[in-house]
Amino acid sequence: MRQDEHLGQLARFGARDTDGSVGITEFQVGQQFQDKDEALLSVKTYSIRRGVQYKVVESDYRRYVGKCSEFGNGCTWLIRLSLRQRKGIWEVKRYNGSHTCLATSISSDHRSLDYHVIATFIMPMVRADASVNIKVLLNATAAHFCFRPTYRRVWMAKQKAVAIIYGDWDESYNELPRWVLGVQLTMPGTVAVLRTCPVRVGGQVDESQAYFHRMFWTFPPCIEAFRHCKPLVGIDGTHLYGKYGGTLLVTIAQDGNSNVLPVAFALVEGENAESWSFFLSHLRQHVTPQPGLLVISDRHNGIKAALDAPDGGWLPPSAYRAFCIRHVAANFALTFKGKDARRLLVNAAYAKTEVEFDYWFDILRSEDPAMCDWANRIEYSLWTQYCDEGWRFGHMTTNISECVNSILKGVRNLPVCSLVKATYGRLAELFVRKGREAEA
């Protein structure tokens, strides 16, 4: 979503004067708020929009008092709010306003513009698009409040907004096993393999607690669909952008009509030999038992170790390996700068005949023989189309970016349970849509 579209969603934030100004309306004795959080948000917003500072004199479960930071030095601004216990609402009991001091904030930031205020402000934007960029949120916040918070504070605000919309980040780990069990009961054949780590306290294992470690999952329609797809898969990992990070591993298949379909997932701590072995072993067991399968991936050492394991089921003739040319070209570009060199390597990789390959490779050699030396260190069958013996079916990449953009957009920003739920919901929508297209 464009930044101007985000800015268009801000109309409902804060109280308004008759001229449409946000957060400048003076408080009134008897003014009521749904709860303390709403009351404090209004006080902070007022302070920010006025460009003044205030200090909290008293704050507990039934009373809140704030004074201007210049109180006693010529300004008498004061607000007292109390809880009306019978109604459970907060009410302005006393108000000395407005400020008689000049704006005291000369900084580009404002201490009242904390992540709680920002979270409330950006909520509509995050609800519309959980993947919205932090810089977009920061710029929108600065444009609205006329103060510029730090990147870190906006990041924290986004995590809070996501938690309010999609569930608490920590509780999401506890909810995940319950939700998965519910899906397995209602959709037999759903595969979910959860691994945890023990919690150690003072060198002793606490049996009552465990840490989330990894989880593999897939759904019956994905398993069935793969039987009708080309005998190849792309595997890749993509970073998670939530509070606790991690990596989402994805297996991507493609049918005869070039439709991209994720067929298996795993949440892991990162890309390493152990996490890839966990993912690939369950992929082989539950989704892709077919012999003669091609696996397209990047050149990550963890993937190589997992595929080369003698008991993994991924060695020829059971399975074959090829490299994603997008990753190969990216690695190539780290050593040899310039778009032309990268383009020549990609053209050589896509060549369908040896003659065509030699044509592009000779041009590459004329540019710099070291480029060909670099490429020659990789076995041709792993990165060129003309040497793949037909295993690729013309597919040269993992399709991870296409998959994320078309099906998994935004899920990397969600708490773990909401992420897994999103894969379920997005795939259900995809299968329904493709089924209708097939019947049309």
Coordinates of N, CA and C in Angstrom, one line a residue, residues 3 12 24 47 75 77 115-116 153 157 212 225 258 289 333 342 355 374 422 439:
Q3 N 2.2 5.1 0.7 CA 2.2 5.9 1.9 C 1.0 6.9 1.9
R12 N -9.9 9.0 11.8 CA -10.6 8.7 13.0 C -9.8 8.8 14.3
I24 N -6.3 18.9 19.6 CA -6.1 20.2 20.1 C -7.3 20.6 21.0
S47 N -0.9 16.8 24.5 CA 0.4 17.4 24.8 C 1.3 17.4 23.5
C75 N 2.6 28.8 34.3 CA 1.5 28.0 33.6 C 0.8 27.2 34.7
W77 N -1.6 24.9 33.9 CA -2.4 23.7 33.3 C -2.3 22.5 34.2
Y115 N 5.4 4.5 22.2 CA 5.0 3.5 21.3 C 3.5 3.1 21.5
H116 N 2.9 3.4 22.7 CA 1.5 3.1 22.9 C 0.7 4.1 22.0
R153 N 11.2 2.8 18.2 CA 9.9 3.1 18.8 C 8.8 2.7 17.9
A157 N 5.9 -0.2 18.3 CA 4.5 0.2 18.2 C 3.9 -0.8 17.2
F212 N 9.3 -23.4 22.3 CA 9.1 -23.7 21.0 C 10.4 -23.8 20.2
A225 N -2.6 -32.5 -4.1 CA -2.3 -31.6 -5.2 C -0.9 -31.9 -5.8
S258 N 1.5 -23.8 -14.8 CA 2.4 -22.9 -14.2 C 1.8 -22.2 -13.0
P289 N 7.0 -38.5 -1.6 CA 7.7 -39.8 -1.5 C 8.1 -40.3 -2.9
A333 N 27.2 -11.8 -8.6 CA 27.2 -10.3 -8.7 C 28.0 -9.7 -7.5
R342 N 26.1 -10.0 -15.1 CA 25.1 -10.8 -14.5 C 24.1 -11.3 -15.5
V355 N 25.2 -25.1 -28.1 CA 25.6 -24.0 -29.0 C 25.2 -22.6 -28.5
W374 N 34.9 -18.6 -12.4 CA 34.0 -18.6 -11.3 C 32.8 -19.6 -11.6
A422 N -2.9 -18.4 8.8 CA -2.9 -17.7 7.5 C -2.6 -18.6 6.4
E439 N -13.9 -25.4 -13.3 CA -15.2 -25.7 -13.6 C -15.8 -24.8 -14.6

